[in-house]
Short mmCIF file of C-alpha atoms in Angstrom, two decimals:
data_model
loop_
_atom_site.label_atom_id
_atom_site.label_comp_id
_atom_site.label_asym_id
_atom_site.label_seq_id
_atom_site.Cartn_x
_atom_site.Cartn_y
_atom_site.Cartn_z
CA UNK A 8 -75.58 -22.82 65.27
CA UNK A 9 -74.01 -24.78 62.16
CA UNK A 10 -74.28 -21.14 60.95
CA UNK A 11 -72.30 -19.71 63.51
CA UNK A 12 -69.57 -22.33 63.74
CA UNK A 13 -68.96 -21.65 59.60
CA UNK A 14 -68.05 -18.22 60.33
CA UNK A 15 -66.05 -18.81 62.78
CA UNK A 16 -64.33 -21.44 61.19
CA UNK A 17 -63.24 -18.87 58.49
CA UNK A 18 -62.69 -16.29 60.42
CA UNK A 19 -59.83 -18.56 62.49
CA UNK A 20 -58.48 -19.57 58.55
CA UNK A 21 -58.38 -15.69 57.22
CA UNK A 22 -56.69 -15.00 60.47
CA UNK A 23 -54.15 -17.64 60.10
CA UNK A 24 -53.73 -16.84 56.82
CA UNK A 25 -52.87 -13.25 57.44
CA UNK A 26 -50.16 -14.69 59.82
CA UNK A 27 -49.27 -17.29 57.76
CA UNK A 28 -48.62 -14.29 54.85
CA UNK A 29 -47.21 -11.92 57.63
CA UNK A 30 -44.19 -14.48 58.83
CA UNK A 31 -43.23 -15.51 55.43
CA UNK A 32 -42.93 -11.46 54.59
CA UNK A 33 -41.24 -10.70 57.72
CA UNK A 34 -39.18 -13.98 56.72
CA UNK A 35 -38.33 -11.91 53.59
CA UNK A 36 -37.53 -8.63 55.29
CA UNK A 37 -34.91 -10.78 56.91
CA UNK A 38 -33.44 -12.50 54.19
CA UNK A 39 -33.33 -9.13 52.20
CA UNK A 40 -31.90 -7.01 54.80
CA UNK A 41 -29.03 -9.69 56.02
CA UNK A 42 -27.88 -9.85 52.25
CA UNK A 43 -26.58 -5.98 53.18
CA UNK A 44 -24.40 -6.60 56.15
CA UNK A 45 -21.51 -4.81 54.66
CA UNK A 46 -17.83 -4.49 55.59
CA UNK A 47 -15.77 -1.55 55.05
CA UNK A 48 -13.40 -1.62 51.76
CA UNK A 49 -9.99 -2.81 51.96
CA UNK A 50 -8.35 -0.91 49.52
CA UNK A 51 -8.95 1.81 47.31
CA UNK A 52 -10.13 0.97 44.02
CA UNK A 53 -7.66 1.28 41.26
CA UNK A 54 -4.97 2.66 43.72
CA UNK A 55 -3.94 -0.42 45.47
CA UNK A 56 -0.73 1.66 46.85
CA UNK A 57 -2.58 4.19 48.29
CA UNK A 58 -2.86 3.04 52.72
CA UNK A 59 -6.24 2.38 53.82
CA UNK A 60 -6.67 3.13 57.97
CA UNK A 61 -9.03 4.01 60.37
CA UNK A 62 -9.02 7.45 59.85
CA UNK A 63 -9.66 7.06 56.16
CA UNK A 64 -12.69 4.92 57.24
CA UNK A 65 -14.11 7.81 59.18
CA UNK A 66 -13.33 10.51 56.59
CA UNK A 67 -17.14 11.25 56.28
CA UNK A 68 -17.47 11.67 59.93
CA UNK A 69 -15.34 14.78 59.63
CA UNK A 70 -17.91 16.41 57.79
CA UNK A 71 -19.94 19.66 59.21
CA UNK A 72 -22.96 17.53 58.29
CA UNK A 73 -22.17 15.24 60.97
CA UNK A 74 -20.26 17.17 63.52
CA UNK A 75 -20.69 21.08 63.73
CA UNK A 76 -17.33 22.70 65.66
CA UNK A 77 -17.74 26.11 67.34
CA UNK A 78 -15.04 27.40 64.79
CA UNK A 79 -17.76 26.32 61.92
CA UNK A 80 -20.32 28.53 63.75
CA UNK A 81 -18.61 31.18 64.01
CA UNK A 82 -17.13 31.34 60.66
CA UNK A 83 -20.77 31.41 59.28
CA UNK A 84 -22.24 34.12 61.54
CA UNK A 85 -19.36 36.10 60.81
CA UNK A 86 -20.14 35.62 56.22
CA UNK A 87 -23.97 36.66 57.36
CA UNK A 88 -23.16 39.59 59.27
CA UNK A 89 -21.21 40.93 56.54
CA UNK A 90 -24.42 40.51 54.23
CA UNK A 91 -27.52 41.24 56.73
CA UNK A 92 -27.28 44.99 55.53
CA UNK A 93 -28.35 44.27 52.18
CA UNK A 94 -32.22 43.30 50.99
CA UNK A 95 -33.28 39.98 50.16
CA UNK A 96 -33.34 39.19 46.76
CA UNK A 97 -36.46 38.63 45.15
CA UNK A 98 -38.03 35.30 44.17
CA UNK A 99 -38.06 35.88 40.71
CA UNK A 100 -34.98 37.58 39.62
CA UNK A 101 -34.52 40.60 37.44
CA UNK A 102 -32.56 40.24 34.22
CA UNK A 103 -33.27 36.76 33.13
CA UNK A 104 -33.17 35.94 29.43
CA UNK A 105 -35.85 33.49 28.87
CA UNK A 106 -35.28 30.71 25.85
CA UNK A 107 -31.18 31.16 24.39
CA UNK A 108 -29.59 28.89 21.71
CA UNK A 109 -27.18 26.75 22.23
CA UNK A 110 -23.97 26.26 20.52
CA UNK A 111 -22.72 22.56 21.69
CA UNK A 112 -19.99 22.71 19.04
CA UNK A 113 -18.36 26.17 19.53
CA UNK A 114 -14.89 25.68 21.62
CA UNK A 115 -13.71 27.71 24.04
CA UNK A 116 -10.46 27.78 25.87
CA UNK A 117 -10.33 28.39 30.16
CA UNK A 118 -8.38 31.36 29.77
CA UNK A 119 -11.29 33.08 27.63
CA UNK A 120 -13.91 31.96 30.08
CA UNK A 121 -11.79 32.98 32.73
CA UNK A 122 -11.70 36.67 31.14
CA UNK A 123 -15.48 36.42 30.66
CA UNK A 124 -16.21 35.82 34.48
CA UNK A 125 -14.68 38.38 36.46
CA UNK A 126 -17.25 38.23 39.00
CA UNK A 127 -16.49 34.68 39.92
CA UNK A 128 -14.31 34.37 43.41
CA UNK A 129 -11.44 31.74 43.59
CA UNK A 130 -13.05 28.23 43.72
CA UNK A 131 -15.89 28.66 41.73
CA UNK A 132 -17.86 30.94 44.09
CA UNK A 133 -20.23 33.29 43.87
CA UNK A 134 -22.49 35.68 45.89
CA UNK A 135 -24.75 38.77 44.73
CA UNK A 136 -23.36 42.04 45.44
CA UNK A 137 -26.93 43.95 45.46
CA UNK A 138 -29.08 41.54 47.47
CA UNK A 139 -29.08 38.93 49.55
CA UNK A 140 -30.23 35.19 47.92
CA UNK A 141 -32.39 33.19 49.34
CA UNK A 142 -30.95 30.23 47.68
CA UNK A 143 -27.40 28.75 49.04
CA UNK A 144 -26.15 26.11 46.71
CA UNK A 145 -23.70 23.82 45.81
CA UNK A 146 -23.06 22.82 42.32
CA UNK A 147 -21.30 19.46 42.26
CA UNK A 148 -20.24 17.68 38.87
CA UNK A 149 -19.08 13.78 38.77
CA UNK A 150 -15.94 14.19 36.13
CA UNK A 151 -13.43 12.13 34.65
CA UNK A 152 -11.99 12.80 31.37
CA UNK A 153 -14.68 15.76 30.01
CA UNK A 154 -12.52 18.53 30.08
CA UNK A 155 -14.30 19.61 26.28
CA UNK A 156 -17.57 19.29 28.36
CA UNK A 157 -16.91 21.20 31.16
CA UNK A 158 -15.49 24.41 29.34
CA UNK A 159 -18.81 24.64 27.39
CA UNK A 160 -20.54 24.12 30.90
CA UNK A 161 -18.71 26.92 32.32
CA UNK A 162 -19.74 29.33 29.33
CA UNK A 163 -23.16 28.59 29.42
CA UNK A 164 -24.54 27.49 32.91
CA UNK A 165 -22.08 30.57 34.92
CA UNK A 166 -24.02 33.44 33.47
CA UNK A 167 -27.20 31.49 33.94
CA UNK A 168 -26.59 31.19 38.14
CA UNK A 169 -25.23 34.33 38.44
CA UNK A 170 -28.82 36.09 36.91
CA UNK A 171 -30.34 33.70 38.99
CA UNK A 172 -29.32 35.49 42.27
CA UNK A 173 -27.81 32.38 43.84
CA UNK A 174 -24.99 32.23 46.07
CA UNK A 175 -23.17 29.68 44.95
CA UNK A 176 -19.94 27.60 44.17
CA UNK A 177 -19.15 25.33 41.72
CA UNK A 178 -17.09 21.72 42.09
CA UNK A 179 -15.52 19.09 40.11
CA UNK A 180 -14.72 15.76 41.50
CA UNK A 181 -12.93 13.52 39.62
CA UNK A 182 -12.07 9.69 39.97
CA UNK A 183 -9.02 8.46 39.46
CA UNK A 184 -7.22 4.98 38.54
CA UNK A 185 -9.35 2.77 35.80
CA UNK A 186 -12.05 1.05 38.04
CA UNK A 187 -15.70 1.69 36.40
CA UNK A 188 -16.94 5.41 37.16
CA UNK A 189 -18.82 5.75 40.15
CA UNK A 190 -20.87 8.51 40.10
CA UNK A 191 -23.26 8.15 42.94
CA UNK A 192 -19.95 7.96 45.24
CA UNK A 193 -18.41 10.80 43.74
CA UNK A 194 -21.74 12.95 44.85
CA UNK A 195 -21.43 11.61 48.46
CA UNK A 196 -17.71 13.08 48.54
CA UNK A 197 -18.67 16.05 46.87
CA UNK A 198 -21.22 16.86 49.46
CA UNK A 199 -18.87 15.89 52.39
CA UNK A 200 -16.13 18.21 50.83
CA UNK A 201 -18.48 21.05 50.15
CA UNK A 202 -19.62 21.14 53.61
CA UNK A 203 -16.47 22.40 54.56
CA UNK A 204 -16.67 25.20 53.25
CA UNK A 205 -20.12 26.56 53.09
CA UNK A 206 -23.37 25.85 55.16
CA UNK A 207 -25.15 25.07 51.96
CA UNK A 208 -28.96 24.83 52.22
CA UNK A 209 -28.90 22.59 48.92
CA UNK A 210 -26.98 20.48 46.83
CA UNK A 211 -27.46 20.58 43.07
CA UNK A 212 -25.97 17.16 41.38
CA UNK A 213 -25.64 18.08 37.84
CA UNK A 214 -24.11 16.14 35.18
CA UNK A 215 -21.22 17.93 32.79
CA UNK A 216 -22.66 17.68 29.38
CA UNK A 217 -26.28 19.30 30.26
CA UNK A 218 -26.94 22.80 29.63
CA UNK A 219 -30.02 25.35 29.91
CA UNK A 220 -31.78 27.02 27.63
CA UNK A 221 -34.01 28.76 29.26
CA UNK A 222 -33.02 30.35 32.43
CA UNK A 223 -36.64 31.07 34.04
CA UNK A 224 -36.08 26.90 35.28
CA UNK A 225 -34.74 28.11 38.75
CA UNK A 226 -32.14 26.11 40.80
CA UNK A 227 -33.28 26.80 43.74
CA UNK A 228 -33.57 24.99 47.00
CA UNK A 229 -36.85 23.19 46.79
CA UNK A 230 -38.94 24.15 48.62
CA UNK A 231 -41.14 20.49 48.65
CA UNK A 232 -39.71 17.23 47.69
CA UNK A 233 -35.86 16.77 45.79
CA UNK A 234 -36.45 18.37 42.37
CA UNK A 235 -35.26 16.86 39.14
CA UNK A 236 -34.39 19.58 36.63
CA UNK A 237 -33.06 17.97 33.76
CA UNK A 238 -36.95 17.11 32.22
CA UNK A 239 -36.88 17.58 28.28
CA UNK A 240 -33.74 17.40 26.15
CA UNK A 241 -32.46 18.10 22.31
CA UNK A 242 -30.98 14.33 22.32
CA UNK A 243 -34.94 13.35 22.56
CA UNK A 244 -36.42 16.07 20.48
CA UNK A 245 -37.60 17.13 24.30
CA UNK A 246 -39.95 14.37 24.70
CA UNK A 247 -40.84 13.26 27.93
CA UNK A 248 -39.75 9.63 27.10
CA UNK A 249 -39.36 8.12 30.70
CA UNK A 250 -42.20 10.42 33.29
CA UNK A 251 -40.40 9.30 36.19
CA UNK A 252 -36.66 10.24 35.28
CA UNK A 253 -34.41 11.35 38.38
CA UNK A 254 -31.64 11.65 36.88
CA UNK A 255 -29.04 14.40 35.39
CA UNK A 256 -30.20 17.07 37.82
CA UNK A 257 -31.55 16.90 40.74
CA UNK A 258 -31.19 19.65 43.62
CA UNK A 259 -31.97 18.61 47.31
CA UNK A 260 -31.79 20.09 50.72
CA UNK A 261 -28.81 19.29 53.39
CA UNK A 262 -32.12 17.91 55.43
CA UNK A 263 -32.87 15.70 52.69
CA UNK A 264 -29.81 14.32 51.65
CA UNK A 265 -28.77 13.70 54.90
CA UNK A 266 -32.00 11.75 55.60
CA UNK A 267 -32.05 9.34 52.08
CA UNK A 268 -28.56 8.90 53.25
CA UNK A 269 -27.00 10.36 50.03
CA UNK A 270 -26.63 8.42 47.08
CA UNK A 271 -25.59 4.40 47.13
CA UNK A 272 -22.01 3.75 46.75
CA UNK A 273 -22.10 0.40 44.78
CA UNK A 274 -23.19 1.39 41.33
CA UNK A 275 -20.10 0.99 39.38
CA UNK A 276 -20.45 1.78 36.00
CA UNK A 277 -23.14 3.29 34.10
CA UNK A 278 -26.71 3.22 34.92
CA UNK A 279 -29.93 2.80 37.72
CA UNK A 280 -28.21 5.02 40.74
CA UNK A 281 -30.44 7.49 39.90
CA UNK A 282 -33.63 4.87 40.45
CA UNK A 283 -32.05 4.02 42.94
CA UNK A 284 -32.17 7.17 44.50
CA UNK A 285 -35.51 7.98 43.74
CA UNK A 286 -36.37 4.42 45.52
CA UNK A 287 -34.71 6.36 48.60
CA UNK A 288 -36.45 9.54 48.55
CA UNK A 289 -39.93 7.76 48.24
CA UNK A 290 -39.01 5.40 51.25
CA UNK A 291 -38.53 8.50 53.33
CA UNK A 292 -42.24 10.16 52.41
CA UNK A 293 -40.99 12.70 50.34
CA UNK A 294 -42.52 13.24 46.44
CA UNK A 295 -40.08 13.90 44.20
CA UNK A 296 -40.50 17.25 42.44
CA UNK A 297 -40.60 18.01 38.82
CA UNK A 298 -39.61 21.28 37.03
CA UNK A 299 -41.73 23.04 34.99
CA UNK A 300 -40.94 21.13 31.26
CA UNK A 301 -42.11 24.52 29.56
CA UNK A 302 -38.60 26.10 31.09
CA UNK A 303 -36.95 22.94 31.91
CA UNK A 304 -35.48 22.31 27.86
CA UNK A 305 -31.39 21.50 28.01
CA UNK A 306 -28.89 20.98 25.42
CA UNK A 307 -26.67 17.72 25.57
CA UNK A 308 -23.17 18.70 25.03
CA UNK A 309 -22.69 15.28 22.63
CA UNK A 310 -25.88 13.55 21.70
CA UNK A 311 -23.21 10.66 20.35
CA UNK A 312 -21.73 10.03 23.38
CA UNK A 313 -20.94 6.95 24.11
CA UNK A 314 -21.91 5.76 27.43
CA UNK A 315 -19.33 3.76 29.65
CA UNK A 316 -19.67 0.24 30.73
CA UNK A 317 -22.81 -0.44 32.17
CA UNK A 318 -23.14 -1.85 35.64
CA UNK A 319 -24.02 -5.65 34.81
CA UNK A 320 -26.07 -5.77 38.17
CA UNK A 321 -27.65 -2.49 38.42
CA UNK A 322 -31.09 -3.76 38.26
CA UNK A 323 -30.38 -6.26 40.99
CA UNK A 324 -29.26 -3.49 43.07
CA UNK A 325 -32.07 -1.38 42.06
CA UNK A 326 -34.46 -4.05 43.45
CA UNK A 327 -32.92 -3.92 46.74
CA UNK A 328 -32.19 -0.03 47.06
CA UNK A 329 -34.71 0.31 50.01
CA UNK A 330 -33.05 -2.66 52.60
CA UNK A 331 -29.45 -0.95 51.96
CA UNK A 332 -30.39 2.70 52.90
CA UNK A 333 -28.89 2.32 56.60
CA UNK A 334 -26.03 0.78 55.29
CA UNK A 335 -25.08 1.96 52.06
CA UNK A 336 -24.72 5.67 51.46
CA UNK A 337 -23.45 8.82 52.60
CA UNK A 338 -22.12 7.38 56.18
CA UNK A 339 -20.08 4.76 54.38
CA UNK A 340 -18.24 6.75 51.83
CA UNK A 341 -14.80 5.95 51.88
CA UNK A 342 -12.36 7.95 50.27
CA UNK A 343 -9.00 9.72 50.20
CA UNK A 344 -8.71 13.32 48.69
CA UNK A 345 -5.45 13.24 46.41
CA UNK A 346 -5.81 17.19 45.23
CA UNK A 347 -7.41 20.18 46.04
CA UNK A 348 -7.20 22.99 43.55
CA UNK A 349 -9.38 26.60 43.33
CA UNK A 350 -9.06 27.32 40.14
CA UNK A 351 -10.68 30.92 38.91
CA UNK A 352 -13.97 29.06 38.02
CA UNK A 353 -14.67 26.14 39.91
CA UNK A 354 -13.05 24.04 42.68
CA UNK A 355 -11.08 20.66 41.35
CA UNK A 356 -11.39 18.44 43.87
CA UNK A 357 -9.50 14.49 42.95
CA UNK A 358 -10.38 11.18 44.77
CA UNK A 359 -9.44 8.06 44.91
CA UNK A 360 -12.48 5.89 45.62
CA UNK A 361 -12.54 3.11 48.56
CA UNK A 362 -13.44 0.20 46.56
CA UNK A 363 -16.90 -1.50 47.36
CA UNK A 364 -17.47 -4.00 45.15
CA UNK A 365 -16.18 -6.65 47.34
CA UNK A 366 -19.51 -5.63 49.66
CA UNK A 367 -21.65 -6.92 46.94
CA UNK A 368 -23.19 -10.64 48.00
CA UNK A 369 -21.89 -13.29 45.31
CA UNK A 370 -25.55 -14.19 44.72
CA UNK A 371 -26.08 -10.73 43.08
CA UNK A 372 -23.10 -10.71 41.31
CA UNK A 373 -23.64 -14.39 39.46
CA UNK A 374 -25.50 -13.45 36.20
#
């Protein structure tokens, strides 16, 4: 009996213990998740003059992602019937090059790569002429001030899509006024720009300075998890040094960017959005992809860089990237397009950026 009434006495304690443990983590939940009650920007950052209304609010809600028109259908049936006559193109293409060298210092000016393209379409696009792809992407590149960068980009990553049978186009979105650069919000606009245009099956987000140099690394729509491309590079004598890197490249589906909610739009200044994206795409059951690192080798443009100003509370946002998915992300992006331009080569697309900052709590911005 005494025997009897000792087990039950600790199975009532574990019990109340797990309860016990269970309200003060639920407790937490709470406390986390109300820290991310966030209110829409007031103004936009760095471009004070520039009105803020409701419409400008809403500007992602005008995105095909979110609302698909009968006009939208129609324009797409109409660029597939024009292609359903030719075959598919095949999943490993003919004509690629394997390992090249790469020349980070040679310059180049637009009007040469503009001669050396002729099968590019206005805006950046391209589509084979002999087969149908498989692979509908587009190519979207954060940019402020790396106009040296992205005429070496042009030279050496155009050829490299184009033998890679994608159909494709290529844009630019750059921030303007002084605030810190914000490149996790610039990839939210350039998705809900690109939209327009194209039903793209995937999104490649590619930094400026990073090129290929060895085209058998495919970017293609992934056909698993989000795939991070950018795996060994010159700058680190293509070392693996951090096995969990998600940043530089990475190429998603419209499914699963939509469902991560995009990237966070509070990271301003350099570093962790990419972590904190990664945080994202695990908290939604997907594994995050790898390329192959035998193909996977790119060239930085300028090992010697120098970064911007880091983002003095990125790891504190870092920590928290899972409570803010809801909240933070693709269906708050606030922004107000300032210029559209298709130049021969790739679509130029300016912003100015609704600014956020004043969403982050005080207690995470107190160092």
């Amino acid at each position: 009996m005494t025997r009897l009434r000792s087990v039950f006495t600790f199975l009532v304690m574990t019990i109340s213990a797990m309860c016990i443990f269970r309200l003060i983590y639920l407790s937490h939940l709470y406390t986390r998740f109300s820290y991310w009650k966030l209110t829409a920007p007031t103004h936009f950052c760095g471009s004070e003059t520039l009105a803020m209304d409701e419409s400008t609010l809403g500007v992602w809600k005008e995105s095909p992602l979110f609302r698909s028109t009968e006009k939208d259908t129609k324009q797409q049936r109409s660029r597939e019937k024009e292609r359903e006559k030719l075959p598919v193109c095949p999943n490993t293409p003919d004509g690629l090059l394997g390992r090249q060298v790469i020349n980070a210092s040679v310059k180049f000016t637009m009007e040469q790569l503009n001669a050396q393209n002729t099968k590019m379409r206005p805006g950046g696009f391209y589509t084979p002429l002999h087969c149908k792809s498989q692979h509908k992407i587009a190519i979207l590149i954060p940019y402020r001030n790396r106009y040296e960068h992205l005429l070496l980009f042009l030279h050496y990553m155009l050829p490299v899509f184009i033998r890679q049978n994608l159909e494709f186009r290529l844009y630019t979105i750059e921030q303007t006024g002084e605030c810190p650069f914000n490149r996790g919000m610039l990839f939210n606009v350039g998705v809900l720009e690109a939209s327009k245009d194209n039903d793209w099956g995937c999104y490649c987000f590619h930094d400026v300075d990073l090129m290929l140099e060895d085209d058998r690394s495919l970017y293609t729509c992934p056909e698993k998890g989000p795939r991070a491309l950018a795996i060994s590079m010159d700058k680190w004598n293509y070392k693996i040094v951090h096995p969990y890197r998600f940043g530089g490249i990475v190429v998603m589906s419209k499914e699963q960017y939509v469902d991560i909610n995009g990237f966070s739009n509070l990271y301003w200044g350099w570093g962790k959005e990419d972590d904190d994206l990664l945080a994202r795409v695990e908290m939604m059951g997907m594994t995050a992809d790898r390329a192959d690192k035998t193909f996977a080798r790119y060239t930085m443009a300028r090992k010697d860089h120098v970064q911007g100003p880091g983002n003095p509370i990125r790891y504190k946002l870092v920590r928290d990237a899972t409570y803010r998915i809801a909240v933070d992300g693709l269906n708050t992006t606030v922004y107000k397009v300032l210029s559209r331009t298709d130049n021969p080569l790739y679509t130029h697309i300016t912003v100015a950026l609704g600014d956020t900052r004043n969403q982050i709590p005080s207690a995470f911005t107190q160092h």
